[in-house]
XYZ file of C-alpha atoms in Angstrom:
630
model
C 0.000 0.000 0.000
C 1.228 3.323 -1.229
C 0.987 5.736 1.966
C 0.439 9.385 1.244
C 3.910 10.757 2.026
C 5.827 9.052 -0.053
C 3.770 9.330 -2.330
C 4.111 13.098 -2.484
C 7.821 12.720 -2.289
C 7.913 10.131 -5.595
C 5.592 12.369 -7.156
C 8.390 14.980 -7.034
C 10.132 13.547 -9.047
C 8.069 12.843 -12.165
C 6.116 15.167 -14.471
C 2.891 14.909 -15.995
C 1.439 15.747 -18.687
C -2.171 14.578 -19.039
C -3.994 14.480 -21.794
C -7.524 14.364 -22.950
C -8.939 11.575 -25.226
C -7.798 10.568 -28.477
C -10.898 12.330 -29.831
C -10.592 15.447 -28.353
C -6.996 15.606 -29.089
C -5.531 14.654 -32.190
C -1.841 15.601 -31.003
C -1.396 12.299 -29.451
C 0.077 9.656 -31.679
C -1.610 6.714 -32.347
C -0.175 3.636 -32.154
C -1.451 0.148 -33.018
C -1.012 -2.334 -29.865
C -4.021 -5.221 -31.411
C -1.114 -5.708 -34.073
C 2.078 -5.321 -31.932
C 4.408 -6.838 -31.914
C 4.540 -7.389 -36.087
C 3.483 -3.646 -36.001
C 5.020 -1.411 -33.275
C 5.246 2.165 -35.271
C 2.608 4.928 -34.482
C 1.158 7.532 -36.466
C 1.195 11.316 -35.197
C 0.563 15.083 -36.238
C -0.630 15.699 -39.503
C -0.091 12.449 -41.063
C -2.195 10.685 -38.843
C -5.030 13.130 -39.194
C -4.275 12.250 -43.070
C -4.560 8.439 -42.896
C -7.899 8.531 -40.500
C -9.618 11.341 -43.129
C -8.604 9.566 -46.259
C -9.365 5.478 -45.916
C -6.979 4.685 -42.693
C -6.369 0.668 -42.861
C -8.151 -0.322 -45.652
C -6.542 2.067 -48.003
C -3.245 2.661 -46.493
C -2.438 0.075 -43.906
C -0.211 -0.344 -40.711
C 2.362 2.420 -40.358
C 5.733 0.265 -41.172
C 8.410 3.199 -39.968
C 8.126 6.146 -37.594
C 8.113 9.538 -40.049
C 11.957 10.645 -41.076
C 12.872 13.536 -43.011
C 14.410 13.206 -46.865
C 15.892 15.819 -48.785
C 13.809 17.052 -51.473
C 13.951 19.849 -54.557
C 11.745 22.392 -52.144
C 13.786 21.326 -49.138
C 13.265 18.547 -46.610
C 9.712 16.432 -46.683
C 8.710 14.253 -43.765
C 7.967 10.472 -45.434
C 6.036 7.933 -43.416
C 5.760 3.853 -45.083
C 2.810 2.076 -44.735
C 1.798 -0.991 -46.095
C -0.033 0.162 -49.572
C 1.106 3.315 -49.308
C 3.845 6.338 -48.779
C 2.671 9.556 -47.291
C 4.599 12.320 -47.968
C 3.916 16.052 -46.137
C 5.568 18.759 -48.572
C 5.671 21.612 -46.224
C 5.336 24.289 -49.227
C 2.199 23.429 -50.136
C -1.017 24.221 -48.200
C -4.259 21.877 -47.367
C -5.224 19.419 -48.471
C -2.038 19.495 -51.010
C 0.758 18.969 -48.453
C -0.034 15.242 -47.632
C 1.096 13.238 -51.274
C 1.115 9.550 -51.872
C 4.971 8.714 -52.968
C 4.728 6.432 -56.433
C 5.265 2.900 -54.836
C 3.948 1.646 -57.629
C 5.784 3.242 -60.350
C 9.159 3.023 -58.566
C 8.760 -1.001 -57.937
C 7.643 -1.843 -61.364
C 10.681 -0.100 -63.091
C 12.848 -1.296 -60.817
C 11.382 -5.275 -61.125
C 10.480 -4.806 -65.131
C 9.684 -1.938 -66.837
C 6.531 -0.094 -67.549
C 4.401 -1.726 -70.140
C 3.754 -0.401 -73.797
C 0.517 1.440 -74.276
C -2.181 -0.527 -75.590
C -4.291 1.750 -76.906
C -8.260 2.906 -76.352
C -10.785 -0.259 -75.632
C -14.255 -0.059 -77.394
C -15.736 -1.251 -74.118
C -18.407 0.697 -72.128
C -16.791 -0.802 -69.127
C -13.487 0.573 -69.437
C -12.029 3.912 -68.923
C -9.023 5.250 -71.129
C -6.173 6.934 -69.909
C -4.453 9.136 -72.898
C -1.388 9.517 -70.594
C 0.098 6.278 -69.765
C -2.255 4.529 -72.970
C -3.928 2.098 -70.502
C -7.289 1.275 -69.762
C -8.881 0.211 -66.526
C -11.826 -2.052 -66.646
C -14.555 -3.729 -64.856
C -13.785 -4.311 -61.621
C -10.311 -2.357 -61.221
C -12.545 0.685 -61.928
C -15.786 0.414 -60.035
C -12.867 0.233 -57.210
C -10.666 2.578 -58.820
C -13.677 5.048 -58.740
C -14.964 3.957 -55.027
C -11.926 5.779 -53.413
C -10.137 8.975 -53.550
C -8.252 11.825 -51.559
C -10.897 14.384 -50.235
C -10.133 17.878 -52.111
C -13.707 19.355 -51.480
C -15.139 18.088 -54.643
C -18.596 16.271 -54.493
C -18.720 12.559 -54.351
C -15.136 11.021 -55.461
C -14.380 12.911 -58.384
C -12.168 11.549 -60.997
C -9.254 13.901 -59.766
C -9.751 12.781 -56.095
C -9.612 9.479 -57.278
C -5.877 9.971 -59.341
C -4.792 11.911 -56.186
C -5.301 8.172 -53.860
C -4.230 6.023 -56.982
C -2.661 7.928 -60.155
C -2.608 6.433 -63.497
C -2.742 2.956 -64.493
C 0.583 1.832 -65.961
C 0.252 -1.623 -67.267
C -3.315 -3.713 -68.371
C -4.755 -6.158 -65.946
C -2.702 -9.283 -66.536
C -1.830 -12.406 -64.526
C 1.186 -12.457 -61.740
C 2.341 -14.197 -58.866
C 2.332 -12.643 -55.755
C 4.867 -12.739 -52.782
C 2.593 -15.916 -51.451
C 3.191 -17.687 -54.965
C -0.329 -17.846 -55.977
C -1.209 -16.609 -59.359
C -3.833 -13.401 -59.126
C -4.983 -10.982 -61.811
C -3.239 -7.928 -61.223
C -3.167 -4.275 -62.233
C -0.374 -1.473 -61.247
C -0.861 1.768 -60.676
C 1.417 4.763 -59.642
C 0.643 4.534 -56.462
C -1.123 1.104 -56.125
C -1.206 -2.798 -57.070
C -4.897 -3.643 -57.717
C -5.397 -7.274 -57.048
C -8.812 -9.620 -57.989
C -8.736 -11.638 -54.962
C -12.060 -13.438 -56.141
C -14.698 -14.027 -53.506
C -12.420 -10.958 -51.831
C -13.078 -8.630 -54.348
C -10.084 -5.837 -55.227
C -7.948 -5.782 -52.672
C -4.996 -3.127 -52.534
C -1.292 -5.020 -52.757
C 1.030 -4.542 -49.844
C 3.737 -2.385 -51.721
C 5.004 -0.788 -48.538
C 5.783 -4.262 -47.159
C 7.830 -4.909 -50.930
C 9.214 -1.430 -51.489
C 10.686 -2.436 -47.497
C 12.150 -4.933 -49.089
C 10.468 -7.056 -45.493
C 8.354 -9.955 -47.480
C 10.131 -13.068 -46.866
C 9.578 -15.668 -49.702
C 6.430 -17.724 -49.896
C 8.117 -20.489 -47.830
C 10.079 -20.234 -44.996
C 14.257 -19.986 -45.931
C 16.471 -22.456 -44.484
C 19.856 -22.511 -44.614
C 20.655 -24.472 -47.649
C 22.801 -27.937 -46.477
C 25.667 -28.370 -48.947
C 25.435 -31.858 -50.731
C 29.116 -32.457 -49.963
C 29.207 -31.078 -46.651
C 32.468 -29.716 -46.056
C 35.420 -31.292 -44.423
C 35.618 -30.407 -40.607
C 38.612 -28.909 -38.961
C 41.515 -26.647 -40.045
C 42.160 -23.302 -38.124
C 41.233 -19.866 -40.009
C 44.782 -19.189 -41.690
C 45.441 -16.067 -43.984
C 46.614 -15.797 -47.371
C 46.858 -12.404 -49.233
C 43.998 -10.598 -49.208
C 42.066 -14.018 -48.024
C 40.641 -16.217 -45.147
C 41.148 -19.559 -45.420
C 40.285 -22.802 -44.289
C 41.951 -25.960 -45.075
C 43.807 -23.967 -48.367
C 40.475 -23.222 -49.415
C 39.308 -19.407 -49.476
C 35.988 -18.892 -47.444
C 34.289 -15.759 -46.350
C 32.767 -14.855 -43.163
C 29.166 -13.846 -41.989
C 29.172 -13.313 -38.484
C 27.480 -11.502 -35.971
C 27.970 -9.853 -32.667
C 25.864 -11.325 -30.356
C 24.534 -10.793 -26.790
C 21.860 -12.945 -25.881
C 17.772 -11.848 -25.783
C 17.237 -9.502 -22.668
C 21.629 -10.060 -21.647
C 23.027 -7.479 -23.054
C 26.649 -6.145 -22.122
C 27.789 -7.573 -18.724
C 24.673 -9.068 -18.075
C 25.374 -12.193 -20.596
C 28.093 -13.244 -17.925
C 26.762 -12.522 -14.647
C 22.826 -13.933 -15.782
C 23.994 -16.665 -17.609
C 21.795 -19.204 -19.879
C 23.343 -21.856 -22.100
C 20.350 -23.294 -23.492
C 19.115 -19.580 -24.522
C 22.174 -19.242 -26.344
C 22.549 -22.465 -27.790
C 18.245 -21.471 -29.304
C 19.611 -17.926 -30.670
C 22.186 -19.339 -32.428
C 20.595 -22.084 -34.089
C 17.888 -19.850 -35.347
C 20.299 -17.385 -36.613
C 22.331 -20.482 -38.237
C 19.441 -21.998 -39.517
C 17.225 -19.001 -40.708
C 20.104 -16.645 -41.702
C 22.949 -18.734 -42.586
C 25.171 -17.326 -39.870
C 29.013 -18.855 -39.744
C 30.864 -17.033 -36.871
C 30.012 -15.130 -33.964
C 31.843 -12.274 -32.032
C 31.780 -12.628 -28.312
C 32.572 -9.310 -26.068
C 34.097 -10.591 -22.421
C 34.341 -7.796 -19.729
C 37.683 -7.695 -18.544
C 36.003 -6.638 -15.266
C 33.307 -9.181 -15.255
C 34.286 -11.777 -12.589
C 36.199 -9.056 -10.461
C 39.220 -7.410 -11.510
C 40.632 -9.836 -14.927
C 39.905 -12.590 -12.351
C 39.892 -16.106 -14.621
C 38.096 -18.187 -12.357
C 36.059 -21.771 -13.039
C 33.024 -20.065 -13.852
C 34.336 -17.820 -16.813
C 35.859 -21.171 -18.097
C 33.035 -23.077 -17.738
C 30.854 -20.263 -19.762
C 33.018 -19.784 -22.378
C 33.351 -23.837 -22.999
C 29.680 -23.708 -22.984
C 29.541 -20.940 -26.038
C 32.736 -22.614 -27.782
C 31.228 -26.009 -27.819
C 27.527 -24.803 -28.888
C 29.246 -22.599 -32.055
C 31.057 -25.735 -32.740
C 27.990 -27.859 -32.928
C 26.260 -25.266 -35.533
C 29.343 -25.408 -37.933
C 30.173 -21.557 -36.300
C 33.428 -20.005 -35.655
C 34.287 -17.694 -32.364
C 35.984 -14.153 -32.408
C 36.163 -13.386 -28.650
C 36.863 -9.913 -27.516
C 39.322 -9.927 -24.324
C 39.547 -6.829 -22.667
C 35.718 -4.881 -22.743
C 35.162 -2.370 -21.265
C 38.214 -1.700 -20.091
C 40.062 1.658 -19.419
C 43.201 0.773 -17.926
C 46.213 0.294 -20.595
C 48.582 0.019 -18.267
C 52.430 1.194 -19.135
C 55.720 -1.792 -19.654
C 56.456 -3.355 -16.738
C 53.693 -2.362 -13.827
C 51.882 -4.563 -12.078
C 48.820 -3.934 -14.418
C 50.309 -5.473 -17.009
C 51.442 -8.091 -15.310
C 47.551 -8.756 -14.422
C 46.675 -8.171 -18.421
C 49.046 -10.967 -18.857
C 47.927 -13.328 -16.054
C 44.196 -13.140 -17.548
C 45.680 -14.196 -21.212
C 47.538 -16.474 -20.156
C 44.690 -18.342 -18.307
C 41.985 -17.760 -20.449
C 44.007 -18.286 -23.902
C 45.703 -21.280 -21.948
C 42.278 -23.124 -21.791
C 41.313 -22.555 -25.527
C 44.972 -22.501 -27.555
C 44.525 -25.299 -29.552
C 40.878 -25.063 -30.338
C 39.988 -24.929 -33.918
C 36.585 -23.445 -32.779
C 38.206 -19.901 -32.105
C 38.895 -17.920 -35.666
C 40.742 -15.162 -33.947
C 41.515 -13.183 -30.208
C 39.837 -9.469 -31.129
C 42.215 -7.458 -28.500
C 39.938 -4.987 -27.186
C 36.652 -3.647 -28.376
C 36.770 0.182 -29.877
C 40.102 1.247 -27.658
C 40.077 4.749 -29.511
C 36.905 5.281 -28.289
C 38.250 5.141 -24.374
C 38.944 8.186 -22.024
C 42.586 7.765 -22.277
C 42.976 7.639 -26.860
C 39.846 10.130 -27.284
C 39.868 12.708 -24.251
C 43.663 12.181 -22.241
C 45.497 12.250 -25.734
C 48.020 9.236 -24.527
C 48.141 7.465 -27.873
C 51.559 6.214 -27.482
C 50.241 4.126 -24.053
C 47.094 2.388 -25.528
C 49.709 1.393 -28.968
C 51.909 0.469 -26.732
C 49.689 -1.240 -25.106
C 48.516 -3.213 -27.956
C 51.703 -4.085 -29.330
C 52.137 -5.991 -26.244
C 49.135 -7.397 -25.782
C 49.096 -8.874 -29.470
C 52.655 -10.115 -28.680
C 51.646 -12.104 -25.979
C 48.504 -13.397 -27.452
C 50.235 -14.835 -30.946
C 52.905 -16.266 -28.012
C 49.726 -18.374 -26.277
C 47.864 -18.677 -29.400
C 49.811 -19.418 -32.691
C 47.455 -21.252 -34.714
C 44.504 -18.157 -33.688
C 44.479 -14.793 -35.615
C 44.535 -11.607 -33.451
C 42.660 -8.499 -34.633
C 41.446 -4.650 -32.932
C 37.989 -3.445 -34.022
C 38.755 -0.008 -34.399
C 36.475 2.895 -33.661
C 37.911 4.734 -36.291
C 39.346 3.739 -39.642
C 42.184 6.315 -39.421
C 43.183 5.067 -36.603
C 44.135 1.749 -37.739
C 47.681 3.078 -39.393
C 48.391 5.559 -35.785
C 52.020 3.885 -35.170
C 53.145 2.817 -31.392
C 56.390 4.688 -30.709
C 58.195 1.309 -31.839
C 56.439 1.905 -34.894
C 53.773 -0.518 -35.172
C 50.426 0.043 -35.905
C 46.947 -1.968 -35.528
C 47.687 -3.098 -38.894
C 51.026 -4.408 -38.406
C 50.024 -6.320 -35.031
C 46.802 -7.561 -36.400
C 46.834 -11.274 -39.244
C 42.856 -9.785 -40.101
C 42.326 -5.912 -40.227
C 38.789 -5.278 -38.221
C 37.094 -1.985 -38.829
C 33.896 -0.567 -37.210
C 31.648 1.594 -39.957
C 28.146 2.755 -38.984
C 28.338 5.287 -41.838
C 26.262 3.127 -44.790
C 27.472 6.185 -47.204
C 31.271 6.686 -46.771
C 31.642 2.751 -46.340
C 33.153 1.790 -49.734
C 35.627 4.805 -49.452
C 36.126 3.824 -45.886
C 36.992 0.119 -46.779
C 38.851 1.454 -50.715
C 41.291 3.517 -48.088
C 41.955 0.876 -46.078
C 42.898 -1.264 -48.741
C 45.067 1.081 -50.383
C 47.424 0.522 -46.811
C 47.039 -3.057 -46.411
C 47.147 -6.641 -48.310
C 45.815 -8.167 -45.264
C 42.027 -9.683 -45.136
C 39.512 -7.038 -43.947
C 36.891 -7.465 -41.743
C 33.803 -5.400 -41.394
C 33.843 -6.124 -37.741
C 30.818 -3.805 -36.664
C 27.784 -2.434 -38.866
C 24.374 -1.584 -38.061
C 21.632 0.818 -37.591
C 18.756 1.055 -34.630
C 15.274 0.361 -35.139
C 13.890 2.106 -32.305
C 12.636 3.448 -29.941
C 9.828 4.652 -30.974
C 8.624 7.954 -30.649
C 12.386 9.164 -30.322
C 14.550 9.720 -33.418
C 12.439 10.207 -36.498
C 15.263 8.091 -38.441
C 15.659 4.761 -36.103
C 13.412 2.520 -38.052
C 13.532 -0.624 -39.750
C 12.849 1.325 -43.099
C 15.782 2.855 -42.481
C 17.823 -0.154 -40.990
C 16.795 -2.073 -43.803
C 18.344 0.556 -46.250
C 21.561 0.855 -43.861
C 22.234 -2.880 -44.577
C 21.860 -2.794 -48.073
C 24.156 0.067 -48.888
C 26.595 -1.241 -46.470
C 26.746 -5.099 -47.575
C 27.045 -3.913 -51.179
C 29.756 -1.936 -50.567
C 31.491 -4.694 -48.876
C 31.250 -6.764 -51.491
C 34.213 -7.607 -52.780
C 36.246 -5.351 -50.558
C 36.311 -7.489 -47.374
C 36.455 -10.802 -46.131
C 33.389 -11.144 -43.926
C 31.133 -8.950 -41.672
C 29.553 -8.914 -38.499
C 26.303 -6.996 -38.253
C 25.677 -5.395 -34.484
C 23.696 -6.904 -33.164
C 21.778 -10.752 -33.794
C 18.988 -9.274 -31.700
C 16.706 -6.322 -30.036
C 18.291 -6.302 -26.525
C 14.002 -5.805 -25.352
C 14.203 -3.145 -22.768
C 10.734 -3.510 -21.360
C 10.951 -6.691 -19.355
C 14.292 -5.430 -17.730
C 14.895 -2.273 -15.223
C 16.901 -0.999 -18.203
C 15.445 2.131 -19.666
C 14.856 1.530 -23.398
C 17.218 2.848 -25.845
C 18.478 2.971 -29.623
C 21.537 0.384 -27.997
C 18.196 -1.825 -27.294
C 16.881 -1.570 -31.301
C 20.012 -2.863 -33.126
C 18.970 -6.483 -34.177
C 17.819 -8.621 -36.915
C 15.523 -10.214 -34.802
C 12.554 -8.531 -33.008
C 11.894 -10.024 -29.606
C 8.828 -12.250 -30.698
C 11.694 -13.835 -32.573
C 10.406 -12.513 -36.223
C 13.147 -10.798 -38.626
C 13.514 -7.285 -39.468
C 13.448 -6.557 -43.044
C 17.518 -5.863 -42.837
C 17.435 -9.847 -41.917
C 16.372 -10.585 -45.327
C 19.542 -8.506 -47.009
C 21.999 -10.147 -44.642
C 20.756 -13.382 -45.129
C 21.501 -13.254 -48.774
C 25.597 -12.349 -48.326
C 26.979 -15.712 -48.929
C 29.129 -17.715 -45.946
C 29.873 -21.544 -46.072
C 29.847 -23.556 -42.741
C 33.031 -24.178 -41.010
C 32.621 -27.364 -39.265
C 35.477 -27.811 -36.735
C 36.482 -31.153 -34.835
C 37.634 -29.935 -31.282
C 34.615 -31.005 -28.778
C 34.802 -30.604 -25.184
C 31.417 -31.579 -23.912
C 30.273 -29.620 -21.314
C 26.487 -29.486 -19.789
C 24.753 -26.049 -20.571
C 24.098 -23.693 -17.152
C 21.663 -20.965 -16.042
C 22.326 -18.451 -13.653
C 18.822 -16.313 -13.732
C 18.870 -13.323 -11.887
C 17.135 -12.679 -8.579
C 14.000 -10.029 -8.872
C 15.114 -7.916 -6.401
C 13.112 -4.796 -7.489
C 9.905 -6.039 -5.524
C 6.976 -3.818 -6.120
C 8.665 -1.495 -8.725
C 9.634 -4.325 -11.061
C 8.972 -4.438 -15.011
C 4.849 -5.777 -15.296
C 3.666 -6.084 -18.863
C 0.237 -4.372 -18.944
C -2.751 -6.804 -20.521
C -3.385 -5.365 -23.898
C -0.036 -3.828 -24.462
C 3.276 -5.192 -25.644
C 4.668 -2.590 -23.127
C 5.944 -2.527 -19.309
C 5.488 -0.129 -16.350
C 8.259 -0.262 -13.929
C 9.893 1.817 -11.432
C 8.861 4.924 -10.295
C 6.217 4.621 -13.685
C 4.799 1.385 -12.402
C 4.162 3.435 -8.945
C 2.434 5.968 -11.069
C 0.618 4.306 -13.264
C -1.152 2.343 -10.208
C -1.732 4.916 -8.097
C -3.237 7.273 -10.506
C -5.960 4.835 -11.351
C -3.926 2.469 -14.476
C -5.362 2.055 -17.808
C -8.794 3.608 -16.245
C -7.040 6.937 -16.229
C -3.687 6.768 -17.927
C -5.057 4.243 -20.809
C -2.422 1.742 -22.326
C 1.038 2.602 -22.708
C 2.265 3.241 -25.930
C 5.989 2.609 -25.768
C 8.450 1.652 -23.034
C 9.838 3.916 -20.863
C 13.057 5.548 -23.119
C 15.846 8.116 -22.893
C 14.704 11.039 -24.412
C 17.636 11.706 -26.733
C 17.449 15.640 -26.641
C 17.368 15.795 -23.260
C 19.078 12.588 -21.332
C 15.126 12.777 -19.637
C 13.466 9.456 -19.107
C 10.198 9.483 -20.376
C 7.044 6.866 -21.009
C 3.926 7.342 -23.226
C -0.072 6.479 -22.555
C -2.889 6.759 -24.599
C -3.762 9.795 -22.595
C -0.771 11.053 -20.736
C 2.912 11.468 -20.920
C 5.157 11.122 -17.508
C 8.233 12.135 -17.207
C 11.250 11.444 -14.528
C 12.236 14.205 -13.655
């Protein structure tokens, strides 16, 4: 029971903002929680006042991105995907002009095959002639070309209102299968797919879904088995430019990976085998994954501190990779900050922790290479102290001791920055010299073939694209983190690896999934492939098409799998899903939310509780209010 004066203390510390109903106030977005968690984008401002005026599902669809800005000839527009549609708000014009339907169709027929050759006027009352595209619409396609249209004032649906929703035809009503393989009589539009669905009636194709390039084929993608499955064993070896396994080149498609819900330091300490060992083989089997990249805390067990449980958990991922045909990059020194000088006693503990760690795992052909540390010109002492020379000296050292423990492993640094990878120690080494496979982090999609072209120019060794990626989510922050935008990350990133490196990791396998956690929700939480209902993201679909081969290995060391859950220790301020909603209250929103009366007052909530980006604030939305921690 919530007594009064604590109550007024806790409220002190939030903010509210309460709003009236949706109906009475259209400012509120509105988000779609009967289709969550397939659809988890809202609609807002003047584009949702758009899509409930002019048809709202049945015309347009669910929302499949959060609005972003793109560059235009009149200046920025604000673009929203939907499912059969693309609403565009061209802030020149004035009502009901500024809200445009992109040309889906137009743009995916050229793109697939061309627009058909005119055909000429029919002599049939039941057909309608277009002079500007020389296509006819017929039967049917136009009783439901004519039933619909944009509202411009004009009684009934005029013809124009009606070109406004759909725009011309641009080929004849012909047969075509659809993205479910069945065979339906079609008809494309500029901004539509008309499809006879028989006893249906004209139904409106799902463009959005194909222009996100999110459809997965009819049936469900498995990772194709090779029918001379390849020889096991052989360590990853270098030659040239190259990876190689057994004197045969291969190429790598990895991931980095943190399991469901255990992100960062929390994979250690809350450890569960059997959840990684179910990741894995979906990402094996449904994306054709061959290596993963493991990040170890230096700090996690205490201080570099190698003890039996660390061993045990890292046999437990080494022997489940094995068993999927994967390969292991593991990243020793996370998170740390120390880069001590030759010669201290911190060094002397770096060494201790290689030397029992690496000692356990040297002659495993299940480990492709020892990553040294993860981003170290990202840390205090590179970016903000200036002491270069100390973290390359550093290295140099480190990657000398590793290839001592280690010979038949590779040793890489995934660098921050690209530059950074030719910055000489003061012997003058640099993370080129000391690494057998270059590793490069690039979150830029644009500069990445210039990035990767530079790089090149300074090195024959293999390249990896060690880190790439873009955030989803969360909603309602960053008009840009979607997976519209995600999906287009990938693409322009994986073709400009193409031929330019010898495998990639994409950050990260999955969607960390704030909401069941006391973690406040983030873009860190929105990197994956995978949603957390275990669906793919339509980036999924372009990574699983970059080719990688298994890589079978023959060490096995069979150990039983572990869980170490975590105690719930938060009591009545824990994470509690709310019926109706894919989202949690927790915390000091939880208290709030009860107290003032739950879903009677506050409605549902409509996202987690996130980091405001602008701000660093911690915020939650309902369907009628907005609290804020203060």
């Amino acid at each position: 029971m919530i007594t009064r004066l604590p109550l007024l203390m806790f409220l002190g510390m939030l903010f509210f903002s309460l709003s009236l109903p949706f109906d009475s106030v259209s400012a509120e977005p509105r988000c779609f929680p009967e289709a969550a968690p397939v659809i988890n984008h809202c609609i807002d401002g003047r584009l949702r006042t758009f899509w409930e005026e002019q048809g709202g599902l049945p015309v347009f669809g669910y929302p499949l991105s959060d609005a972003y800005d793109v560059p235009a000839d009149n200046g920025n527009i604000t673009v929203q995907l939907f499912e059969r549609a693309r609403l565009e708000i061209h802030p020149h014009l004035s009502p009901p002009y500024d809200v445009q339907l992109g040309q889906l169709g137009r743009e995916i027929l050229v793109q697939r095959s061309g627009l058909a050759a005119p055909e000429g006027p029919r002599e049939d009352a039941r057909c309608q002639y277009f002079g500007d595209t020389g296509q006819s619409v017929c039967g049917p396609f136009l009783q439901a070309w004519r039933q619909y249209g944009l509202e411009l004032g004009h009684e009934g649906i005029s013809e124009a209102e009606s070109l406004a929703l759909f725009g011309l035809p641009l080929t004849p009503a012909r047969p075509e299968v659809l993205e479910d393989g069945r065979s339906y009589t079609v008809q494309w539009f500029e901004r539509a797919r008309f499809e006879d669905h028989a006893e249906q009636g004209i139904l409106f194709g799902l463009l959005g879904h194909q222009f996100n390039g999110s459809l997965p084929s009819a049936e469900p993608w498995q990772n194709p088995i090779p029918a001379d499955p390849p020889e096991p064993g052989g360590f990853i070896e270098v030659s040239g430019s190259q990876l190689t396994r057994l004197g045969r080149p291969l190429q790598i498609k990895g991931v980095n990976y943190y399991p469901q819900g255990l992100p960062w330091t929390k994979m250690w300490e809350n450890w569960d085998g059997p959840q990684i060992e179910r990741e894995l083989r979906l990402a094996r089997d449904q994306l054709g994954v061959n290596a993963i990249r493991i990040l170890l805390p230096y700090d996690a067990f205490g201080g570099g501190e190698v003890n039996n449980k660390l061993i045990q958990r890292m046999r437990e991922i080494t022997q489940i990779a094995g068993d999927l045909d994967m390969r292991l990059i593991v990243t020793l020194f996370d998170f740390y900050d120390g880069f001590p000088e030759p010669g201290t006693r911190g060094e002397r503990r770096n060494f201790e922790y290689l030397e029992r760690l690496i000692g356990n795992f040297a002659g495993d052909d299940r480990i492709l290479a020892w990553d040294l540390h993860n981003e170290p010109d990202n840390y205090n002492r590179w970016a903000n102290e200036g002491r270069i020379d100390q973290v390359m000296t550093w290295l140099v050292r480190m990657a000398d001791k590793v290839r001592e423990l280690a010979p038949n492993h590779l040793v890489t640094v995934g660098m921050a920055h690209y530059q950074n990878l030719w910055v000489t120690a003061p012997d003058g080494r640099s993370v080129i010299d000391i690494s057998d496979v270059v590793s490069v982090h690039i979150y830029n999609a644009a500069d990445a073939a210039r990035q990767l072209d530079e790089i090149r120019a300074r090195t024959n060794k293999p390249i990896l694209l060690q880190e790439f990626g873009w955030p989803s989510g969360p909603p309602c922050t960053v008009p840009d983190y979607t997976e519209w935008q995600q999906a287009q990350v990938y693409r322009q990133t994986i073709s400009a690896a193409e031929g330019r490196v010898a495998g990639i990791f994409a950050w990260t396998l999955r969607d960390y999934d704030a909401g069941p956690s006391m973690r406040w929700d983030n873009r860190e939480e929105h990197y994956g492939l995978y949603r957390r209902d275990d669906s793919l993201k339509p980036a999924a679909f372009t990574f699983r098409d970059y080719a990688g081969p298994p890589l079978p290995s023959v060490t096995r060391m069979p150990v039983e799998l572990t869980r170490n859950p975590a105690a719930n220790r938060d009591g009545e301020k824990s994470a509690r899903e709310v019926a109706g909603s894919p989202y949690h209250v927790k915390g000091w929103f939880r208290r709030a939310w009860e107290y003032l009366g739950g879903q009677g007052s506050l409605g549902l909530p409509l996202s987690e509780a996130f980091v405001r980006p602008e701000d660093g604030k911690v915020v939650q939305y309902f369907e009628s209010a907005v609290i804020e921690l203060d």
